[in-house]
Amino acid sequence: MSAVTPDQNPSSTSLFSRPAGSTTNERFLISDLCRMLETYLEPEKIKHITQAYLVSEAAHEGQSRQSGEAYINHPLAVARTMAEMRMDAESIMAAILHDVMEDTPVSREQLVEEFGEVVASLVDGVSKLSHLKFDSKVEAQAASFRKMMLAMTNDVRVILVKLADRLHNMRTLGSLAPEKRRRIARETLEVYAPIAQRLGMNNFRRELERLGFQALHPMRYRAIHAGVERSTSRYTELLGKIEVNISNRLEEMKIQGRIQSREKNLFSIHQKMRDKKLSFQEIHDVFALRIVVDDIDTCYRALGACHTLYKPIPGRFKDYIAIPKSNGYQSLHSVVIGPGGAEVEIQIRSHDMDRIAEEGIAAHWYYKSEEDQETPAQRRTNEWLKSLLELQQNTGNALEFFENVKIDLFPDEVYLFTPKGEIMSLPRGATGLDFAYAVHTDLGNSCVAVKIDKYLSSPSTILESGQSVEVITDKKIHPNPSWLNFAATARARSSIRHYLNQLEKDEAINLGKRLYKKAIRAQAGKYVEAPKDRMQSLLKTYQYSDKNALYRAIGLGKKLAVSVVDDLFGKKKKYIETQEPFVIKGSEGVVLLFAKCCSPVPGDAVIGMMSKGRGMVVHRQECPNISQYLDNQERVMPVEWNNETTGTFATAIRLQTRNKPGVMATIAAELATQDSNIENIIFEDRDSMSSQITFMVSVTDRQHLAQIIRRLRNIPEVIRINRPYT
Ligand code: MN
């Protein structure tokens, strides 16, 4: 026999007591709404709400629902539900206006102007959620979809309006075509009911589940309904007797309380029968009562009263007052042995706890509204979280509890759609490139752009929840180190690093092999193969597994080619003076770097220096930073550009200019006419007469650069121009 879970609370409060399937008989009017609002809102606020009604009514003029009734009845019904929860004026207005942005010409700007930013952004939020399309073919997605909805919501009230909207749509589902009805019912069960549960709104959850179950499985619904009716009538007498006994005992002990019997949750009976493969009888035979009292103290006294009347079953007592559930639910649960050996579950709680158990997060607006109605929603939500935290203060795991609630409401994740409609979650701050790597490494490695909601964007664009993302690839594209600047996820970063490491390895081996062969030629006059046994013993001495490992070490500057050759062939007189230059084409990649201090370009006289672990760094011959190493002929070698350099090279030009307005613009325009991009500008010095500015520009070679310098010299404001060393 399974104990009744705390989520299955009775719906005995006035709020959602309408019987299944019924629709309002008399029309609910704006005047009826105002009468409800008068009980808790100021007249001024009600005036605003009436104004919102007039705008909404005019906007929906001429539209009708599937059932044939005027459309305005729907938003009004949603507002009524919000008013039943005693939500604030902004929520009520948002409920009344929730469909105008979607279905009428009313714009967000208009809403801001007439009703303020808060109401407009609530309506905007509800409209955005309506755009999300849930495709329940993949069942595991339901959870992600729910998170996505919460993630898109900066203000929890958006979710509350959306739930009230869905509730009314479910209540009026009958007028829709069967296929659409089933789709909405399934979505309600998989997405909306669990959200209501997460927010502690059990009254919503129960009704959404019941209506969803009824629409999706009408036969099963009827069967279980009939079963419950039958057994209830059979046990009414027994339950009545228990109620009277408890009631008398409470009176004897001078405890004020209200006893309620519970309505059966047909959907959860269905779920248990399905999931636990139990028969109707096995699940259904649980008697349950609830006692609602004034305060916490009385809860425990009432529990004592029940235990003196009926024996509690050991291990079946749960104190959710001391340790609330993560959605804020508080209550005492105990299973006792009633008359004739029947097990009876008794729930005991205070009025406040009862209200929170039914309305969850919505209950808190009512309590807060007295003090400050204008508090921004975020702060109010934080207050709610704080109040939950206070409920929790006597228990040890308060922090963990707080984290749970917070993560669900303000997740650190964004949720995105793939072109196939699947949902992908990424950490907040993730970019298009991260998305590409999350789908597949190959997709990431060749990602050239992304389409976000069908618009072409850079892979570095930061993504937001609810967007649909498509990756555009190009086989010619490969990861480069700059990608690490905008890859946020561990997966993307490690994939890029892996690729670069592999590339570096290959390039280093290549470079090392060339350096090695060149060193032999320099020493022996021509290339000769090293004797196999010598090479083997050398590898052993160096502790390298094979020749490639040795080449790689040379390429990365960890071993010097010259000393390797010496070790192999024995030290001989060297031919360094006549050493042939090492030929580079400038596009070697990661193991061949151009020194930042002198930024050489093709055509410059250059020199290469092996730098430990980085490979070869190419400097201009006259660079002062390299002069001290020129004697170290093991590390430094002449380098020559091959004739077919391609691409652009960044280099620095330093200008001294007169301070005249428009100088910068003239220079920039001149550079543009010369097909050169400015990559960076550094203002180094300025006095009353002149300024010193360094431009990083891109050029194809030395000739291109010379031409640019000539043109810049012709600008009258340019006093001096040179290529700096830093
Ligand atoms: Mn609606």
XYZ file of C-alpha atoms and ligand atoms in Angstrom:
727
model
C 0.000 0.000 0.000
C 1.560 3.218 -1.050
C 1.360 6.328 1.054
C -0.215 9.287 -0.612
C 2.425 11.636 -1.874
C 2.259 15.199 -0.594
C 1.598 16.584 -4.048
C -1.851 15.120 -4.118
C -3.600 17.680 -2.093
C -7.344 17.987 -2.077
C -9.033 20.665 -4.057
C -11.421 21.549 -1.324
C -10.508 25.213 -1.315
C -12.966 27.476 -3.046
C -10.531 28.266 -5.778
C -10.719 25.435 -8.236
C -13.838 23.716 -7.141
C -15.644 23.824 -10.444
C -16.682 20.300 -11.498
C -14.947 18.635 -14.404
C -15.821 19.763 -17.886
C -18.185 22.481 -16.876
C -17.967 25.890 -18.437
C -19.317 29.106 -17.031
C -23.020 29.298 -17.422
C -23.488 32.990 -17.007
C -21.072 35.311 -18.711
C -18.362 36.612 -16.469
C -18.149 40.359 -17.015
C -15.572 43.046 -16.333
C -17.886 44.268 -13.571
C -17.654 40.835 -11.927
C -13.868 41.026 -12.138
C -13.871 44.495 -10.586
C -15.994 43.252 -7.731
C -13.408 40.535 -7.023
C -10.560 43.036 -7.240
C -12.224 45.484 -4.844
C -11.614 43.038 -2.023
C -7.869 43.520 -2.214
C -6.798 46.272 -4.653
C -7.018 50.047 -4.404
C -9.630 51.828 -6.610
C -6.823 53.551 -8.523
C -5.410 50.213 -9.633
C -8.825 48.908 -10.619
C -9.225 51.961 -12.854
C -6.032 51.018 -14.712
C -7.285 47.466 -15.071
C -10.595 48.658 -16.504
C -8.625 50.777 -18.974
C -6.635 47.700 -20.007
C -9.906 45.861 -20.501
C -11.240 48.576 -22.820
C -8.064 48.466 -24.917
C -8.145 44.680 -25.111
C -11.835 44.564 -25.938
C -11.405 47.086 -28.745
C -8.368 45.221 -30.080
C -10.136 41.843 -30.120
C -13.317 43.382 -31.545
C -14.796 41.080 -34.164
C -12.618 38.092 -33.178
C -14.217 35.001 -31.765
C -13.120 31.785 -30.101
C -13.582 28.341 -31.651
C -16.677 27.962 -29.499
C -18.208 30.988 -31.191
C -18.182 33.291 -28.171
C -16.516 36.707 -28.264
C -12.731 36.510 -27.951
C -12.546 38.976 -25.042
C -14.148 36.341 -22.803
C -10.904 34.383 -22.915
C -8.522 37.077 -21.589
C -11.165 38.041 -19.081
C -11.335 34.456 -17.839
C -7.549 34.390 -17.538
C -7.689 37.610 -15.518
C -10.327 36.032 -13.306
C -8.016 33.147 -12.476
C -5.265 35.618 -11.643
C -7.681 37.553 -9.436
C -8.681 34.341 -7.649
C -5.033 34.055 -6.700
C -5.082 37.708 -5.628
C -2.315 38.620 -8.014
C -1.170 42.221 -8.307
C -2.641 44.796 -10.702
C 0.178 44.419 -13.232
C -0.454 40.682 -13.525
C -4.200 41.222 -13.969
C -3.575 43.800 -16.704
C -1.098 41.501 -18.411
C -3.687 38.703 -18.291
C -6.321 40.913 -19.906
C -3.860 42.032 -22.583
C -1.997 38.750 -23.000
C -3.124 38.040 -26.580
C -3.187 41.539 -28.050
C 0.419 41.602 -29.252
C -0.002 38.201 -30.837
C -3.385 38.548 -32.515
C -4.095 42.251 -32.911
C -2.300 45.319 -34.292
C -1.505 46.614 -30.786
C 2.281 46.992 -30.464
C 4.634 46.718 -27.521
C 5.343 50.457 -27.780
C 1.657 51.227 -27.383
C 1.496 49.044 -24.304
C 4.529 50.764 -22.792
C 2.988 54.148 -23.415
C -0.414 53.326 -21.965
C 0.354 50.821 -19.222
C 4.051 51.108 -18.524
C 7.122 48.998 -19.133
C 6.300 46.263 -16.607
C 2.901 45.368 -18.082
C 4.310 45.587 -21.618
C 7.187 43.262 -20.825
C 4.853 40.784 -19.118
C 2.648 40.683 -22.232
C 5.744 40.459 -24.404
C 7.019 37.540 -22.326
C 3.735 35.629 -22.625
C 3.734 36.194 -26.401
C 7.314 34.919 -26.650
C 6.421 31.728 -24.798
C 3.572 31.185 -27.241
C 6.109 31.097 -30.051
C 7.990 28.174 -28.545
C 6.984 25.010 -30.294
C 7.013 21.851 -28.273
C 7.366 18.696 -30.284
C 6.697 15.854 -27.906
C 7.860 13.167 -30.298
C 11.020 13.017 -28.258
C 9.760 12.512 -24.756
C 13.027 13.269 -22.981
C 12.733 16.788 -24.307
C 9.839 17.713 -22.089
C 12.151 18.471 -19.176
C 14.424 20.651 -21.293
C 11.437 22.401 -22.740
C 10.129 23.238 -19.304
C 13.511 24.586 -18.300
C 13.617 26.563 -21.504
C 10.323 28.201 -20.680
C 11.554 29.166 -17.251
C 14.872 30.334 -18.644
C 13.129 32.675 -21.054
C 11.181 34.223 -18.263
C 12.779 37.045 -16.338
C 9.590 37.631 -14.405
C 7.813 34.655 -12.867
C 4.474 36.396 -13.370
C 4.840 35.660 -17.093
C 4.654 31.968 -16.261
C 1.639 32.522 -14.019
C -0.277 34.299 -16.798
C 0.757 31.564 -19.204
C -0.491 28.863 -16.823
C -3.802 30.675 -16.330
C -4.061 31.039 -20.107
C -3.447 27.340 -20.567
C -5.935 26.478 -17.832
C -8.718 28.371 -19.583
C -7.787 26.854 -22.932
C -7.999 23.407 -21.342
C -11.372 24.198 -19.808
C -12.667 25.155 -23.233
C -10.842 22.442 -25.169
C -14.067 20.793 -26.329
C -14.562 23.096 -29.280
C -11.294 22.156 -30.975
C -10.669 19.531 -33.631
C -9.684 16.140 -32.113
C -6.097 16.176 -33.383
C -5.408 19.653 -32.022
C -7.139 18.758 -28.787
C -4.834 15.786 -28.266
C -1.723 17.801 -29.055
C -2.637 20.520 -26.564
C -3.594 17.943 -23.945
C -0.258 16.148 -24.297
C 1.653 19.400 -24.086
C -0.326 20.316 -20.989
C 0.557 17.041 -19.262
C 4.208 17.066 -20.265
C 5.071 20.735 -19.963
C 2.566 22.905 -18.129
C 1.411 20.640 -15.299
C 5.023 19.904 -14.228
C 5.850 23.627 -14.286
C 2.849 24.295 -12.053
C 4.095 21.564 -9.741
C 7.610 22.999 -9.674
C 6.197 26.344 -8.633
C 4.147 24.662 -5.928
C 0.860 25.554 -7.620
C -0.972 22.334 -6.898
C -4.440 23.627 -7.620
C -3.303 24.460 -11.151
C -1.410 21.254 -11.519
C -4.331 19.077 -10.473
C -6.807 20.717 -12.784
C -4.389 20.753 -15.734
C -3.681 17.066 -15.166
C -7.320 16.151 -14.868
C -8.345 18.047 -18.007
C -5.307 16.807 -19.922
C -5.908 13.199 -18.907
C -9.580 13.457 -19.808
C -8.834 14.855 -23.256
C -5.981 12.494 -24.064
C -7.445 9.242 -22.705
C -11.224 9.737 -22.485
C -11.962 5.997 -22.071
C -9.469 5.417 -19.300
C -10.603 8.600 -17.619
C -14.209 7.427 -17.548
C -13.261 3.992 -16.241
C -11.179 5.318 -13.370
C -13.742 7.968 -12.603
C -16.470 5.337 -12.303
C -14.219 3.174 -10.138
C -13.543 6.019 -7.757
C -17.235 6.879 -7.509
C -18.101 3.297 -6.626
C -15.503 2.891 -3.926
C -16.102 6.333 -2.467
C -19.741 5.551 -1.860
C -18.682 2.276 -0.259
C -16.292 3.986 2.135
C -18.218 7.162 2.852
C -19.586 5.762 6.074
C -16.198 4.654 7.334
C -14.563 7.957 6.475
C -17.386 9.859 8.120
C -16.850 7.906 11.298
C -13.135 8.668 11.376
C -13.842 12.341 10.778
C -16.290 12.510 13.666
C -13.882 10.743 16.002
C -10.999 13.062 15.170
C -13.227 16.104 15.345
C -14.418 15.122 18.836
C -10.901 14.456 20.037
C -9.693 17.846 18.783
C -12.574 19.507 20.587
C -11.732 17.714 23.835
C -8.186 19.011 23.532
C -9.465 22.518 22.684
C -7.822 22.501 19.283
C -9.511 24.593 16.609
C -9.287 22.988 13.198
C -10.981 22.201 9.925
C -11.154 18.624 8.708
C -11.302 17.914 5.006
C -11.557 14.697 3.113
C -9.583 14.429 -0.069
C -10.626 14.290 -3.651
C -8.979 11.516 -5.605
C -6.502 12.528 -8.284
C -7.585 10.465 -11.288
C -4.490 11.253 -13.317
C -2.131 10.103 -10.603
C -4.137 6.900 -10.115
C -3.717 6.330 -13.836
C 0.009 7.049 -13.655
C 0.540 4.664 -10.758
C -1.429 1.897 -12.442
C 0.697 2.355 -15.539
C 4.115 2.887 -13.935
C 3.866 0.439 -11.058
C 1.683 -2.045 -12.903
C -0.811 -2.122 -10.044
C -4.528 -2.781 -10.134
C -7.070 -0.102 -9.407
C -7.872 -1.639 -6.036
C -4.238 -1.723 -4.948
C -3.786 1.948 -5.595
C -7.065 3.328 -4.655
C -7.670 1.977 -1.178
C -6.052 4.796 0.720
C -8.107 6.889 3.051
C -6.850 10.337 3.528
C -7.860 13.280 5.657
C -6.503 16.731 6.109
C -6.617 18.873 9.229
C -5.985 22.602 8.813
C -5.227 24.550 11.984
C -4.074 28.033 12.973
C -0.348 27.720 13.597
C 2.683 25.449 13.656
C 2.346 24.695 17.340
C -1.206 23.493 16.902
C -0.105 21.261 14.023
C 2.003 19.179 16.393
C -0.698 19.143 19.076
C -3.271 17.975 16.535
C -0.869 15.254 15.475
C -0.637 14.146 19.095
C -4.435 14.060 19.296
C -4.679 11.793 16.253
C -1.964 9.467 17.552
C -3.793 9.014 20.867
C -6.884 8.079 18.875
C -5.344 5.771 16.272
C -2.015 3.955 16.333
C 0.555 5.423 13.931
C 2.394 3.038 11.624
C 6.127 3.246 12.373
C 8.204 4.781 9.610
C 5.252 6.409 7.915
C 5.484 9.758 9.703
C 6.969 12.651 7.709
C 7.698 16.113 9.080
C 7.636 18.452 6.087
C 7.204 21.373 8.455
C 10.722 21.071 9.798
C 12.037 20.051 6.392
C 9.924 21.606 3.626
C 9.858 20.146 0.138
C 11.880 22.016 -2.460
C 8.827 23.832 -3.810
C 8.079 25.226 -0.360
C 5.449 22.640 0.592
C 4.992 22.183 4.349
C 2.810 19.706 6.235
C 2.847 16.831 8.709
C 2.012 13.423 7.249
C 1.204 10.356 9.304
C -0.387 7.053 8.409
C -2.485 5.550 11.224
C -4.527 2.392 11.625
C -8.199 3.329 11.605
C -11.352 1.388 12.428
C -11.377 -2.125 11.000
C -7.621 -1.983 10.338
C -7.903 0.471 7.452
C -4.871 2.634 6.844
C -5.604 6.338 6.968
C -3.194 9.043 5.913
C -3.578 12.235 7.900
C -2.075 15.525 6.730
C -1.859 18.372 9.215
C -0.879 21.934 8.352
C -1.563 25.584 9.123
C -3.727 27.883 6.983
C -0.650 29.618 5.599
C 0.943 26.312 4.702
C -2.297 25.201 3.115
C -2.424 28.268 0.926
C 1.192 27.816 -0.138
C 0.540 24.124 -0.772
C -2.274 25.066 -3.132
C -1.024 28.223 -4.787
C 2.732 27.922 -4.383
C 4.610 30.902 -5.703
C 1.386 32.773 -6.411
C 0.569 32.842 -2.710
C 3.470 35.171 -2.103
C 2.208 38.092 -4.150
C -0.752 38.359 -1.862
C 1.349 38.465 1.254
C 3.776 40.966 -0.200
C 1.288 43.232 -1.909
C 0.404 45.094 1.274
C 3.807 46.697 1.703
C 5.142 47.593 -1.691
C 3.137 47.026 -4.804
C 5.632 48.688 -7.085
C 8.578 46.412 -6.248
C 10.214 45.123 -9.422
C 9.405 41.514 -10.082
C 12.955 40.346 -9.719
C 13.186 41.696 -6.201
C 9.844 40.227 -5.326
C 10.931 36.858 -6.553
C 14.039 37.169 -4.468
C 11.842 37.960 -1.524
C 9.923 34.833 -2.259
C 13.112 32.844 -2.343
C 14.138 34.473 0.895
C 10.835 33.598 2.505
C 11.302 29.999 1.436
C 14.739 30.163 2.932
C 13.287 31.386 6.193
C 10.830 28.504 6.260
C 13.851 26.354 5.936
C 16.075 27.987 8.507
C 15.766 25.274 11.133
C 17.089 22.586 8.874
C 20.590 21.784 7.828
C 20.343 21.823 4.055
C 19.018 25.327 3.577
C 21.675 26.338 1.100
C 21.177 23.332 -1.064
C 17.456 23.933 -1.049
C 17.933 27.547 -2.024
C 20.226 26.531 -4.852
C 17.640 24.103 -6.184
C 14.937 26.697 -6.305
C 17.225 29.332 -7.763
C 18.580 27.102 -10.478
C 15.109 26.352 -11.669
C 14.026 29.953 -11.759
C 17.193 31.616 -12.964
C 19.085 28.884 -14.728
C 22.636 29.442 -15.834
C 21.758 27.791 -19.080
C 20.296 28.762 -22.398
C 18.053 26.440 -24.391
C 18.212 26.340 -28.159
C 16.585 24.534 -31.028
C 18.467 22.566 -33.664
C 17.096 22.709 -37.228
C 15.408 19.364 -36.496
C 13.550 20.895 -33.555
C 15.606 19.157 -30.905
C 16.484 21.099 -27.785
C 20.062 21.697 -26.814
C 21.131 23.269 -23.564
C 24.342 25.265 -23.269
C 25.837 27.356 -20.476
C 24.830 31.007 -20.465
C 27.282 32.999 -22.601
C 27.733 30.194 -25.128
C 28.246 31.246 -28.746
C 27.292 29.916 -32.154
C 30.634 28.129 -32.272
C 29.868 26.354 -28.979
C 26.569 25.269 -30.455
C 28.339 23.854 -33.521
C 30.747 21.849 -31.349
C 27.863 20.680 -29.144
C 26.152 19.166 -32.188
C 29.285 17.534 -33.592
C 33.055 18.106 -33.474
C 33.301 18.049 -37.273
C 30.626 20.712 -37.457
C 32.589 22.869 -35.038
C 35.914 22.342 -36.810
C 34.540 23.693 -40.077
C 32.059 26.248 -38.734
C 32.210 29.430 -40.785
C 28.929 31.066 -39.686
C 25.636 30.347 -37.938
C 22.063 31.176 -38.798
C 20.240 32.396 -35.716
C 16.482 32.435 -36.243
C 17.303 32.327 -39.948
C 19.617 35.372 -39.852
C 23.236 34.879 -40.792
C 25.512 35.686 -37.859
C 29.112 35.313 -36.800
C 30.055 32.139 -34.877
C 31.105 34.421 -32.024
C 27.517 35.624 -31.453
C 26.246 34.895 -27.946
C 23.062 32.829 -28.029
C 19.833 33.382 -26.110
C 17.185 30.931 -24.962
C 14.514 30.094 -27.501
C 16.584 30.776 -30.598
C 16.856 28.241 -33.361
C 20.391 27.796 -34.604
C 21.760 26.318 -37.794
C 25.470 25.785 -38.395
C 27.022 26.789 -41.733
C 30.221 24.913 -42.570
C 32.992 25.296 -45.103
C 35.515 22.524 -45.722
C 38.249 25.117 -46.217
C 37.761 26.439 -42.679
C 39.920 25.098 -39.865
C 40.179 26.028 -36.191
C 42.761 28.652 -35.352
C 43.929 29.948 -31.955
C 41.671 33.029 -32.125
C 38.629 30.753 -31.854
C 39.544 30.195 -28.223
C 38.595 33.820 -27.602
C 34.908 33.129 -28.111
C 34.509 29.435 -27.409
C 32.886 29.273 -23.964
C 32.110 25.604 -23.435
C 34.644 23.039 -22.287
C 33.713 20.830 -25.203
C 34.422 23.453 -27.858
C 37.633 24.595 -26.179
C 39.062 21.135 -25.823
C 38.123 20.251 -29.406
C 39.864 23.373 -30.692
C 42.927 22.713 -28.520
C 43.022 19.139 -29.669
C 42.925 20.246 -33.283
C 45.624 22.871 -32.758
C 47.837 20.438 -30.865
C 47.560 17.941 -33.682
C 48.269 20.659 -36.218
C 51.206 21.916 -34.206
C 52.521 18.396 -33.910
C 52.356 17.851 -37.669
C 53.831 21.250 -38.408
C 56.535 20.874 -35.813
C 57.568 17.533 -37.284
C 57.700 19.109 -40.710
C 59.718 22.104 -39.626
C 62.034 19.940 -37.524
C 62.735 17.631 -40.416
C 63.625 20.561 -42.665
C 65.881 22.072 -40.023
C 67.542 18.730 -39.434
C 68.264 18.124 -43.119
C 69.491 21.655 -43.555
C 71.883 21.241 -40.617
C 73.350 18.113 -42.226
C 73.784 19.942 -45.534
C 75.445 22.818 -43.732
C 77.856 20.448 -42.048
C 78.540 17.883 -44.755
C 77.995 19.979 -47.849
C 75.150 17.724 -48.958
C 72.397 15.714 -47.360
C 73.405 12.238 -46.172
C 71.225 9.728 -44.395
C 72.331 9.079 -40.820
C 73.435 5.474 -40.209
C 70.505 3.490 -38.763
C 72.283 2.176 -35.669
C 73.611 5.624 -34.785
C 70.170 7.103 -35.108
C 68.706 4.315 -32.935
C 71.191 4.790 -30.127
C 70.768 8.563 -30.304
C 66.985 8.237 -29.970
C 67.583 6.011 -26.990
C 69.922 8.529 -25.373
C 67.455 11.344 -25.985
C 64.570 9.127 -24.886
C 62.472 9.673 -27.985
C 60.224 6.899 -29.265
C 60.936 7.519 -32.946
C 62.364 9.915 -35.498
C 59.179 11.970 -35.656
C 59.440 12.680 -31.942
C 62.969 13.932 -32.541
C 61.904 16.084 -35.503
C 59.080 17.486 -33.422
C 61.480 18.450 -30.631
C 63.674 20.195 -33.201
C 60.678 21.943 -34.759
C 59.580 23.215 -31.392
C 63.088 24.449 -30.572
C 63.511 21.997 -27.694
C 66.496 20.432 -29.475
C 68.816 22.315 -31.767
C 69.266 20.752 -35.192
C 72.955 21.588 -35.239
C 73.728 19.811 -31.983
C 71.641 16.784 -33.032
C 73.723 16.542 -36.204
C 76.912 16.909 -34.170
C 75.797 14.084 -31.910
C 75.006 11.901 -34.914
C 78.006 12.522 -37.101
C 80.536 13.780 -34.609
C 81.546 17.414 -34.230
C 83.184 18.775 -37.338
C 84.240 22.083 -38.701
C 81.112 23.965 -39.469
C 79.974 25.776 -42.584
C 77.676 28.136 -40.854
C 79.046 31.173 -42.729
C 77.920 29.804 -46.042
C 74.807 28.360 -44.572
C 71.952 28.264 -47.036
C 68.967 30.296 -45.898
C 65.875 28.588 -44.561
C 62.966 29.215 -46.904
C 59.584 30.241 -45.526
C 56.350 31.101 -47.252
C 54.690 32.851 -44.344
C 51.675 30.560 -44.093
C 53.356 27.787 -42.120
C 50.943 28.129 -39.225
C 51.425 27.636 -35.555
C 55.116 26.720 -35.262
C 56.340 29.626 -37.340
C 55.636 32.953 -35.680
C 56.324 36.510 -36.730
C 57.876 38.573 -33.987
C 55.499 41.189 -32.615
C 58.350 43.605 -31.854
C 59.302 44.220 -35.472
C 56.399 42.648 -37.436
C 58.237 41.516 -40.570
C 56.457 41.302 -43.929
C 57.445 39.370 -47.080
C 60.352 41.110 -48.743
C 61.943 42.243 -45.469
C 65.378 40.879 -44.720
C 64.617 38.415 -41.966
C 66.289 36.077 -39.550
C 64.906 33.066 -37.718
C 65.427 32.241 -34.097
C 64.516 28.925 -32.558
C 62.535 29.648 -29.442
C 62.162 26.903 -26.846
C 58.761 25.267 -27.119
C 57.349 27.774 -29.588
C 59.196 26.852 -32.755
C 60.732 29.422 -35.047
C 60.223 33.143 -34.482
C 60.991 35.339 -37.483
C 62.419 38.825 -36.874
C 63.540 41.584 -39.181
C 67.344 41.501 -39.452
C 67.756 44.956 -37.945
C 65.439 44.251 -35.006
C 67.302 45.312 -31.815
C 65.727 42.465 -29.861
C 67.649 39.885 -31.844
C 71.020 41.604 -32.096
C 72.320 40.034 -28.883
C 71.612 36.532 -30.225
C 73.207 36.962 -33.631
C 76.362 35.206 -32.439
C 74.445 32.181 -31.268
C 74.567 30.463 -34.596
C 72.982 27.341 -33.237
C 69.764 29.141 -32.491
C 69.728 31.820 -35.125
C 69.666 31.182 -38.853
C 69.170 33.168 -42.022
C 65.677 32.920 -43.427
C 64.423 33.755 -46.859
C 60.932 34.345 -48.165
C 59.868 32.136 -50.972
C 58.482 33.910 -54.020
C 54.934 32.799 -53.601
C 53.881 34.291 -50.308
C 50.165 34.778 -50.045
C 47.775 36.400 -47.599
C 48.168 39.541 -45.535
C 50.622 40.337 -42.767
C 50.076 42.704 -39.867
C 52.769 45.300 -39.384
C 53.218 48.537 -37.490
C 53.605 52.053 -38.908
C 54.380 54.923 -36.558
C 53.299 58.418 -37.585
C 53.974 61.789 -36.098
C 51.229 64.174 -37.146
C 50.276 67.786 -36.587
C 47.238 68.164 -34.376
C 44.589 69.198 -36.819
C 40.995 68.095 -36.923
C 40.333 65.357 -39.403
C 43.885 64.010 -39.578
C 42.844 60.556 -38.454
C 40.064 60.428 -41.008
C 42.435 61.444 -43.805
C 44.920 58.738 -42.816
C 42.225 56.083 -42.512
C 40.786 57.041 -45.902
C 44.229 56.892 -47.508
C 44.849 53.425 -46.049
C 41.508 52.264 -47.381
C 42.333 53.399 -50.907
C 45.540 51.354 -50.614
C 43.578 48.166 -49.795
C 44.915 48.005 -46.302
C 42.912 47.359 -43.145
C 43.639 49.083 -39.858
C 43.790 46.352 -37.230
C 44.650 48.510 -34.267
C 45.526 52.101 -33.386
C 47.669 53.124 -30.424
C 47.957 56.784 -29.426
C 51.375 56.985 -27.847
C 52.131 60.592 -27.234
C 50.551 63.955 -27.664
C 51.618 67.511 -27.030
C 50.053 70.801 -28.060
C 51.533 70.634 -31.534
C 51.701 67.000 -32.572
C 50.718 63.434 -31.809
C 52.451 60.106 -32.186
C 50.201 57.311 -33.371
C 50.999 53.700 -34.219
C 48.787 51.898 -36.679
C 48.728 48.142 -37.080
C 47.917 47.680 -40.732
C 47.631 44.655 -42.959
C 49.766 44.456 -46.082
C 50.640 41.781 -48.608
C 54.387 42.505 -48.737
C 57.159 45.065 -48.425
C 56.282 46.735 -51.721
C 52.709 47.212 -50.666
C 53.934 48.678 -47.396
C 56.391 51.022 -49.154
C 53.624 52.327 -51.352
C 51.415 52.991 -48.339
C 54.202 54.861 -46.595
C 54.801 56.996 -49.690
C 51.154 57.928 -49.874
C 50.959 58.770 -46.196
C 54.000 61.028 -46.492
C 52.097 63.119 -48.997
C 49.566 64.068 -46.359
C 50.616 67.575 -45.237
C 49.850 66.924 -41.560
C 52.171 63.925 -41.427
C 55.535 65.084 -40.061
C 57.367 61.806 -39.779
C 56.692 58.175 -40.536
C 58.641 55.005 -39.767
C 58.395 51.318 -38.917
C 58.871 51.021 -35.159
C 60.545 48.346 -33.046
C 59.017 47.688 -29.676
Mn -4.581 33.156 -24.638
